[in-house]
PDB file of C-alpha atoms in Angstrom:
ATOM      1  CA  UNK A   4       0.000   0.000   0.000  1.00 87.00           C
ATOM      2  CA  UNK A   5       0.857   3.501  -0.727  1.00 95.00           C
ATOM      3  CA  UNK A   6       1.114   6.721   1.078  1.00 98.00           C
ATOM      4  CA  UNK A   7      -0.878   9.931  -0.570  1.00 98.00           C
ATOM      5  CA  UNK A   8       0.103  13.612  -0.849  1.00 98.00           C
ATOM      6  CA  UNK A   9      -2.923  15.115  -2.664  1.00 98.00           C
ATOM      7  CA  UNK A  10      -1.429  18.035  -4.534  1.00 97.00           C
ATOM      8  CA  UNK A  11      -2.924  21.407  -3.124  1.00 97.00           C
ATOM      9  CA  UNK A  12      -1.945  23.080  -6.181  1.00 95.00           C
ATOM     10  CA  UNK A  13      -5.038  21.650  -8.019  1.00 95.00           C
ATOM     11  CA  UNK A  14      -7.242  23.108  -4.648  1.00 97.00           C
ATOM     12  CA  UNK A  15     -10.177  25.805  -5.141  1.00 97.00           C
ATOM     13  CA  UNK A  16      -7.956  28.556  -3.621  1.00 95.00           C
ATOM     14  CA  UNK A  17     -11.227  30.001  -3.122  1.00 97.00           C
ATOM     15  CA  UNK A  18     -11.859  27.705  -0.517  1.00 97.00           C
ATOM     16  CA  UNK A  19      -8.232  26.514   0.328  1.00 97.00           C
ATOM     17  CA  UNK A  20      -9.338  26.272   4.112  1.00 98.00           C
ATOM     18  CA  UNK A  21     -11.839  23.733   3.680  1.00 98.00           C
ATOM     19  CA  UNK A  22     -10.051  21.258   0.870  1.00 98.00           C
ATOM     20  CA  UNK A  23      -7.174  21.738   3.390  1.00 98.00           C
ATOM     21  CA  UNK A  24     -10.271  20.345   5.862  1.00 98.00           C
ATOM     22  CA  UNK A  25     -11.191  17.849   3.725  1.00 98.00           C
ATOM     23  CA  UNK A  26      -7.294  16.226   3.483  1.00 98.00           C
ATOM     24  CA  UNK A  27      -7.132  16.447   7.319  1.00 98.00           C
ATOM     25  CA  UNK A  28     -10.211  14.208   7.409  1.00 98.00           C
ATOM     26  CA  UNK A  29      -9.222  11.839   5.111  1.00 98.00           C
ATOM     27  CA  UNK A  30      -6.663   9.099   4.729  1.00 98.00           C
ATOM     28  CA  UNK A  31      -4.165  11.019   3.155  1.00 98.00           C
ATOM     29  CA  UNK A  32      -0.197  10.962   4.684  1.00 98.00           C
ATOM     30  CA  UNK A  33       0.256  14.402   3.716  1.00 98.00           C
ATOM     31  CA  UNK A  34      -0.142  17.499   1.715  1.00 98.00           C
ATOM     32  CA  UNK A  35       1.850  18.297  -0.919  1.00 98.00           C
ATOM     33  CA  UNK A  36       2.670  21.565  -2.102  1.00 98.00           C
ATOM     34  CA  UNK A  37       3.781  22.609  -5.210  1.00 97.00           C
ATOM     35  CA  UNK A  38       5.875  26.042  -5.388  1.00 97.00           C
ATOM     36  CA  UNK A  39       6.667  27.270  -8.795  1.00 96.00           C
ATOM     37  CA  UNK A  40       8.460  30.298 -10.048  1.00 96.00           C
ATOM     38  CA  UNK A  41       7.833  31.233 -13.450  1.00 95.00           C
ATOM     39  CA  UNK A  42      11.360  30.670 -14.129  1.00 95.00           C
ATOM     40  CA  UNK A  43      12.507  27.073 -13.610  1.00 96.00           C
ATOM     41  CA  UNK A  44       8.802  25.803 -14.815  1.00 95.00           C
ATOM     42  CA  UNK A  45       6.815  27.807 -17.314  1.00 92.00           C
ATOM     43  CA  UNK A  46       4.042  28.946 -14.866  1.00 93.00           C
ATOM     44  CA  UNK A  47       3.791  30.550 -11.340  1.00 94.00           C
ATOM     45  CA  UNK A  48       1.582  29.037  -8.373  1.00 94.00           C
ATOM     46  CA  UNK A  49       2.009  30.708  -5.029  1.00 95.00           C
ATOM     47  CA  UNK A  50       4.664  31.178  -2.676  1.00 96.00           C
ATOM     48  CA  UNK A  51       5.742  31.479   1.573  1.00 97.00           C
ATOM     49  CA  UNK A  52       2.107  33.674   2.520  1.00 97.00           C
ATOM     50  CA  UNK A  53       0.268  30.573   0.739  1.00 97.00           C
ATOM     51  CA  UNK A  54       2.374  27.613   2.329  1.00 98.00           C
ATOM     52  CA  UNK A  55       1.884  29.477   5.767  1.00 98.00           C
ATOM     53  CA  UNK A  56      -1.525  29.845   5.350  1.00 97.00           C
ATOM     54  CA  UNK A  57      -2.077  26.073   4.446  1.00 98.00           C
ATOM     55  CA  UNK A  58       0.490  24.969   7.439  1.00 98.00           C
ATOM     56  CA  UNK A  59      -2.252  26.920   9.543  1.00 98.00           C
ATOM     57  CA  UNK A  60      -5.135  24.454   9.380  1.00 98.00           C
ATOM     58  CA  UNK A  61      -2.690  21.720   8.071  1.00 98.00           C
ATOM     59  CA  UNK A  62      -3.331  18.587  10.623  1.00 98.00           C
ATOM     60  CA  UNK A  63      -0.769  16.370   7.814  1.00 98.00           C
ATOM     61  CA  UNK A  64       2.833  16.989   7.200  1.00 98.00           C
ATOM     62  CA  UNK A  65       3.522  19.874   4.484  1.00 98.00           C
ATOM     63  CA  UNK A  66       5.022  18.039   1.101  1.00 98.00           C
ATOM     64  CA  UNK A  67       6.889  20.891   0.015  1.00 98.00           C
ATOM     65  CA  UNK A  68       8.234  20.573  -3.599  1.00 98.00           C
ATOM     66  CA  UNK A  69      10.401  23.548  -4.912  1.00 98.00           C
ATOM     67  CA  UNK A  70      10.036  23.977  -8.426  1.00 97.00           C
ATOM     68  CA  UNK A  71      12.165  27.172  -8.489  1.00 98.00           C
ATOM     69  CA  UNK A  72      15.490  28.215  -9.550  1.00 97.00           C
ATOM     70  CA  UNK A  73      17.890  28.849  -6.997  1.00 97.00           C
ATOM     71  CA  UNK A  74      15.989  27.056  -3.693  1.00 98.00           C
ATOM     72  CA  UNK A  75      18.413  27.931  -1.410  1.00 98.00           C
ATOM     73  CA  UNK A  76      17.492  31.223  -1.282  1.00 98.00           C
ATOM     74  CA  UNK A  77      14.106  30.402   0.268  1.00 98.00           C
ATOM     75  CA  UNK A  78      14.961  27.009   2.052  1.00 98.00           C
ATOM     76  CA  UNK A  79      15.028  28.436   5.831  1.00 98.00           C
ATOM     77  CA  UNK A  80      11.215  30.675   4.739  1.00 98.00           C
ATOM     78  CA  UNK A  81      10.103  27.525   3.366  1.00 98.00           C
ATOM     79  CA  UNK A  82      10.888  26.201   6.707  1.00 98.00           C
ATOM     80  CA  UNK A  83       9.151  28.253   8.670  1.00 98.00           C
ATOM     81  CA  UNK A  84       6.171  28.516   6.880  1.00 98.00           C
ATOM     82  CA  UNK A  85       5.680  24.643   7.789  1.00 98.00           C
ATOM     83  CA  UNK A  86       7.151  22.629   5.661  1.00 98.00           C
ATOM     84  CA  UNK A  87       7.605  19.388   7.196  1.00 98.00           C
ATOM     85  CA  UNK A  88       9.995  18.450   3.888  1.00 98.00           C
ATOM     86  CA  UNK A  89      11.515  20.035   1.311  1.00 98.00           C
ATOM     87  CA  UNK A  90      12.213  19.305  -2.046  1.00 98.00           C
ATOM     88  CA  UNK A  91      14.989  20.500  -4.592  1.00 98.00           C
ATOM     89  CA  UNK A  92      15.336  19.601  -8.243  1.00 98.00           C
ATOM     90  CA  UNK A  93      18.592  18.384  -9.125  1.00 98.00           C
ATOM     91  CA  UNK A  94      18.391  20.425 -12.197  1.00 98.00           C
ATOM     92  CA  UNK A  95      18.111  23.525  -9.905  1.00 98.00           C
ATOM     93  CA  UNK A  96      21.380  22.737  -7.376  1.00 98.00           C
ATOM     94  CA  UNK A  97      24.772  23.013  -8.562  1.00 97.00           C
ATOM     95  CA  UNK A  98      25.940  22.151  -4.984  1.00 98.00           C
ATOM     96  CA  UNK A  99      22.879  19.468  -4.114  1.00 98.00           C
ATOM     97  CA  UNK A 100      25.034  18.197  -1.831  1.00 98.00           C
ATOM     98  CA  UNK A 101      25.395  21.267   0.151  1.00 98.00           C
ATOM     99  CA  UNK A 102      21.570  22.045  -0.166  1.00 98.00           C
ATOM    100  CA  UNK A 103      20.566  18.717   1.015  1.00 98.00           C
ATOM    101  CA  UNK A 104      22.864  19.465   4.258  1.00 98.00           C
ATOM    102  CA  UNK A 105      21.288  22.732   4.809  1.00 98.00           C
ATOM    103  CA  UNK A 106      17.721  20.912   4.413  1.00 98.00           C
ATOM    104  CA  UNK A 107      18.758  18.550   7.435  1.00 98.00           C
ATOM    105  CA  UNK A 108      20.062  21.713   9.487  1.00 98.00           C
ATOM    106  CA  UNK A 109      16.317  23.198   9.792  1.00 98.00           C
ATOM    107  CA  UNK A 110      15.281  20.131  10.456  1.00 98.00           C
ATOM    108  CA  UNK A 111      13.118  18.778   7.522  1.00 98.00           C
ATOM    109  CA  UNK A 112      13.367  16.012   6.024  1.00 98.00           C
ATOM    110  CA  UNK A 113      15.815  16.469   2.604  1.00 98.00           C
ATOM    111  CA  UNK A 114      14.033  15.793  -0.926  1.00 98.00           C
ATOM    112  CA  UNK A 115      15.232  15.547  -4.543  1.00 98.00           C
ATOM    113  CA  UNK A 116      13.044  15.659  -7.490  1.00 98.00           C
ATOM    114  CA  UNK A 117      13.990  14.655 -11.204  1.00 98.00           C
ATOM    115  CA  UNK A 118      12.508  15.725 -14.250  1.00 97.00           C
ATOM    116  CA  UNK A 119      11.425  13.293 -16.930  1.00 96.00           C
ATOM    117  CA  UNK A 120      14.644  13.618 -19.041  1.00 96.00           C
ATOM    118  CA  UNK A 121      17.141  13.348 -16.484  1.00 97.00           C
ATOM    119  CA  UNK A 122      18.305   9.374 -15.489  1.00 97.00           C
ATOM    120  CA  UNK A 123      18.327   8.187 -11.697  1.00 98.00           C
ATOM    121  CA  UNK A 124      21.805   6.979 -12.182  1.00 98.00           C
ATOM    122  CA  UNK A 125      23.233  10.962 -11.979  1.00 98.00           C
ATOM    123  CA  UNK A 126      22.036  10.397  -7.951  1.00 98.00           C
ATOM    124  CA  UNK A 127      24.237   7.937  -7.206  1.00 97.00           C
ATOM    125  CA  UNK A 128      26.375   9.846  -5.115  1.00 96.00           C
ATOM    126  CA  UNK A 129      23.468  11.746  -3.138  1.00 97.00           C
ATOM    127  CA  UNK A 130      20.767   8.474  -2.461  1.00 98.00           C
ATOM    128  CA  UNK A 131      22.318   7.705   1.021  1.00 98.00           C
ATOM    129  CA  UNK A 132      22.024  11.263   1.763  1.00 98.00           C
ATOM    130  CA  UNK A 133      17.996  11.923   1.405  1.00 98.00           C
ATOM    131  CA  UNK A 134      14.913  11.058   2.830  1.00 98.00           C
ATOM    132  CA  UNK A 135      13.072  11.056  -0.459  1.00 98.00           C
ATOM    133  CA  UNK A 136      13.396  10.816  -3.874  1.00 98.00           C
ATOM    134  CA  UNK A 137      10.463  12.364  -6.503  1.00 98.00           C
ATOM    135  CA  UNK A 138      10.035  11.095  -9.794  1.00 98.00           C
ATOM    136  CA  UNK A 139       8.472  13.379 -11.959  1.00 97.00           C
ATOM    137  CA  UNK A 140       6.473  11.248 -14.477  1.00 96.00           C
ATOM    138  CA  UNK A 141       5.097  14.776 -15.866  1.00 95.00           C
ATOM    139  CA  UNK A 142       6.795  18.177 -17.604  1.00 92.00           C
ATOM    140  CA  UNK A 143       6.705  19.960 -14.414  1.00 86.00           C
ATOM    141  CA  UNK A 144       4.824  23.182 -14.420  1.00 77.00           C
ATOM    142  CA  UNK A 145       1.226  22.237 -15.290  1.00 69.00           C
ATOM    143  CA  UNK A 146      -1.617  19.476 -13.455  1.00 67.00           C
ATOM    144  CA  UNK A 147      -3.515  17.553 -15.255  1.00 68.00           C
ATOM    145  CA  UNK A 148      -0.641  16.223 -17.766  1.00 76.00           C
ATOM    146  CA  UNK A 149      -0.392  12.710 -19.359  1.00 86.00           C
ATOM    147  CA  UNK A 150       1.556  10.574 -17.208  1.00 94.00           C
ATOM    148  CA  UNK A 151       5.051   9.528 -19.021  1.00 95.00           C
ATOM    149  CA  UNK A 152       4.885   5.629 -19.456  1.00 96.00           C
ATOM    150  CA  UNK A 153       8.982   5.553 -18.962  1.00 96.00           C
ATOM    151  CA  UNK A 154       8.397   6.254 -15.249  1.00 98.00           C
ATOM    152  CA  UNK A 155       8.188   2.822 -14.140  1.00 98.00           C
ATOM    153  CA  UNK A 156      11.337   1.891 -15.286  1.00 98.00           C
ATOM    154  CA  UNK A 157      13.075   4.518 -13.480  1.00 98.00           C
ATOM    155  CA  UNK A 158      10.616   3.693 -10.747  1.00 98.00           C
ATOM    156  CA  UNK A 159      12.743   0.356 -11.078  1.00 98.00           C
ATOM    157  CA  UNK A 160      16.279   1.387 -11.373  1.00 98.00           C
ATOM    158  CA  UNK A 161      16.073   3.572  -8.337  1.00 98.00           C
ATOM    159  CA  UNK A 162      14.235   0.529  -6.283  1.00 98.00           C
ATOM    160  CA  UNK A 163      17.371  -1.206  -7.675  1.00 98.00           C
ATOM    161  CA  UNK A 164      20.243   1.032  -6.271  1.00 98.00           C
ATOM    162  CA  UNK A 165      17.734   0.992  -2.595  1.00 98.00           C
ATOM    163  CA  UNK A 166      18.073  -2.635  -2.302  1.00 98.00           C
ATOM    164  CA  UNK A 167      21.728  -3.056  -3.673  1.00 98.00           C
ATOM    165  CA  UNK A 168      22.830  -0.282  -1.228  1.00 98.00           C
ATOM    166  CA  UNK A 169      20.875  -0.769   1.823  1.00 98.00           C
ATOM    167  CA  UNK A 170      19.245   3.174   1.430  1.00 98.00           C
ATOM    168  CA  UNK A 171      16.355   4.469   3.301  1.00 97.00           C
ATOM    169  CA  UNK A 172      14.888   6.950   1.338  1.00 98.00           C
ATOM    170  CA  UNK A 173      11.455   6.699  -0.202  1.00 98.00           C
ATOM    171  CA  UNK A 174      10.793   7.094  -3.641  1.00 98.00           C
ATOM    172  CA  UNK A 175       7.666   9.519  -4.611  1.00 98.00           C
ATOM    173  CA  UNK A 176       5.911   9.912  -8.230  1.00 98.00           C
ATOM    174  CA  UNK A 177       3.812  13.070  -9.286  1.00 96.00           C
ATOM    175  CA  UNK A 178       2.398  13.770 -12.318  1.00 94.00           C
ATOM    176  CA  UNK A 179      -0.759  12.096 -14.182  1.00 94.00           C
ATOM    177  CA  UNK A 180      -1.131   9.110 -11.103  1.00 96.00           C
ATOM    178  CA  UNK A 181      -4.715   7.729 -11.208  1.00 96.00           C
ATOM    179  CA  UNK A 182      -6.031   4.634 -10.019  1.00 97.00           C
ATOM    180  CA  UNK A 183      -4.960   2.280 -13.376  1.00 96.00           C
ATOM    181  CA  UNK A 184      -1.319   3.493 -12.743  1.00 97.00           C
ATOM    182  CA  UNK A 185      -1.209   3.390  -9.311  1.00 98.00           C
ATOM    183  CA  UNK A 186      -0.533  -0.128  -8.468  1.00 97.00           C
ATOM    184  CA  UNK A 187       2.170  -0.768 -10.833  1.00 97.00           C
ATOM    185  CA  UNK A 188       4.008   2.217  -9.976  1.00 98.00           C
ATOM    186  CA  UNK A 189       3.832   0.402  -6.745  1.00 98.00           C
ATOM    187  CA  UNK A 190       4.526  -2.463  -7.626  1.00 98.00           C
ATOM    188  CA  UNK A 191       7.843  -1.125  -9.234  1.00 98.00           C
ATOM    189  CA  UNK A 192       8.738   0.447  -6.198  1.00 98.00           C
ATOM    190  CA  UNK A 193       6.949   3.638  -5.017  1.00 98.00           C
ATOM    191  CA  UNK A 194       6.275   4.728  -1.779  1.00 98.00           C
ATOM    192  CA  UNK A 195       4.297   8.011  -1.934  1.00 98.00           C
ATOM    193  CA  UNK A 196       2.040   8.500  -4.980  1.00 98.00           C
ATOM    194  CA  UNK A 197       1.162  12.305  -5.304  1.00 97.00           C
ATOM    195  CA  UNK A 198      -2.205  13.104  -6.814  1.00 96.00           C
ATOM    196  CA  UNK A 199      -3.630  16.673  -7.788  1.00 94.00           C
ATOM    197  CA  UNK A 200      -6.081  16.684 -10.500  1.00 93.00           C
ATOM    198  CA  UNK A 201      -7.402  13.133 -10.007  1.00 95.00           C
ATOM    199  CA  UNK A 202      -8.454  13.833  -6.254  1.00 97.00           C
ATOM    200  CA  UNK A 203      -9.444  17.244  -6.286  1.00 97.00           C
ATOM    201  CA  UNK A 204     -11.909  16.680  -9.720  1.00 96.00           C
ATOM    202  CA  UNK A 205     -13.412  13.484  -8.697  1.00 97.00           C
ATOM    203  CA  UNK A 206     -17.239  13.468  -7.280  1.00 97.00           C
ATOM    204  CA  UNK A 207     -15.624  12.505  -3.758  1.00 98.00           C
ATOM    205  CA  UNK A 208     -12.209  13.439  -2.982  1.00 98.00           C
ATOM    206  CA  UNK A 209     -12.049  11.489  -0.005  1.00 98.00           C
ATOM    207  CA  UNK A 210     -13.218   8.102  -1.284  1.00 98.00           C
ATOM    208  CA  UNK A 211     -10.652   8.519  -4.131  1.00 98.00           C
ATOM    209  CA  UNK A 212      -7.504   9.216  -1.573  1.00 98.00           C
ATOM    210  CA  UNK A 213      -8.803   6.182   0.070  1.00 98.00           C
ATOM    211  CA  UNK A 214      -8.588   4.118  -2.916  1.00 97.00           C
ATOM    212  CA  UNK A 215      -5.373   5.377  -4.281  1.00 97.00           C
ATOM    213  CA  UNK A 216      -4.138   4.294  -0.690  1.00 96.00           C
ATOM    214  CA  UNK A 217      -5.248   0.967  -1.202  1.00 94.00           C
ATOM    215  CA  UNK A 218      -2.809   0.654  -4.636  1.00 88.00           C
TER     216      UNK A 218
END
């Protein structure tokens, strides 16, 4: 079975309070939050007033996924605006290594996220270092995206290097997860299946976090 991080991003933002409600109340693990820049992805979502607002009523850990350029710049706001972990794209840190350390210093739990194009293998020198590793199985920037069938086979390699190595960290999808995909990306290895536009535009939200759980 997997864990669920309902993407807030895909939220009525008019009523952000009460789907925040409605993930407290269900079976989800926790709420993940997508922060984009305009700059790294082609669109903007919301930034630290946002996150603090949904750490507020927030009853499950904050998800935080930084799809911005230069993250270490906002790493310790990020922080205090609730995130209970942070991710970085590798594609974003020069110095991941150093980022990741600075993570565990404000004590959240250290992410790194990979876009579609870029092979698990270039983490092979950072995997004993995080708590969790995102697959993106969409072009970041946009919900509601096709998923990208090549994700289970990266799904794969990293389960791979977790076994071989003895690692710890747990290995996260987002991007186009509904309940046909779910249980083979689980299957393959994932931990934490992130869900935005399949939750939040189904009849009941709730009853579809509990199946997705169920994967």
């Amino acid at each position: 079975m997997a864990e669920i991080a309902p993407s807030i991003l895909a939220a009525d933002f008019a009523n952000l309070q009460r789907d925040v409600e409605m993930i407290n109340s269900s079976s989800a693990d926790y709420i993940h939050v997508d922060i984009m820049d305009g700059m790294f992805v082609p669109n903007i979502s919301f930034g630290i007033p946002v996150c603090e607002a949904i750490h507020k009523h927030a009853k499950k850990p904050l998800d935080v996924h930084l799809m911005i350029e230069q993250p270490d710049r906002y790493l310790q706001a990020f922080r205090n605006a609730g995130a209970s972990g942070i991710t970085v794209h590798y594609e974003a840190c020069p110095h991941l290594h150093r980022t990741i350390q600075h993570i565990k210093e404000l004590g959240a739990e250290p992410g790194v996220a990979l876009n579609p194009h870029t092979p698990v293998e270039v983490l092979s020198e950072i995997m004993g270092d995080v708590s969790l590793i995102l697959i993106m199985s969409v072009n970041p920037g946009f919900g509601g995206q096709k998923f990208i069938e090549n994700t289970y086979r990266k799904v794969a390699t990293l389960d791979g290097y977790r076994k071989k190595f003895g690692y710890n960290f747990k290995i996260e999808v987002d991007g186009g997860v509904n309940l046909g995909n779910a249980p083979l990306l689980v299957r393959e290895g994932v931990d934490i299946l992130v869900a935005g536009s399949f939750v939040f535009n189904s009849p009941d939200p709730t009853q579809t976090i509990a199946e997705l759980g169920r994967s």
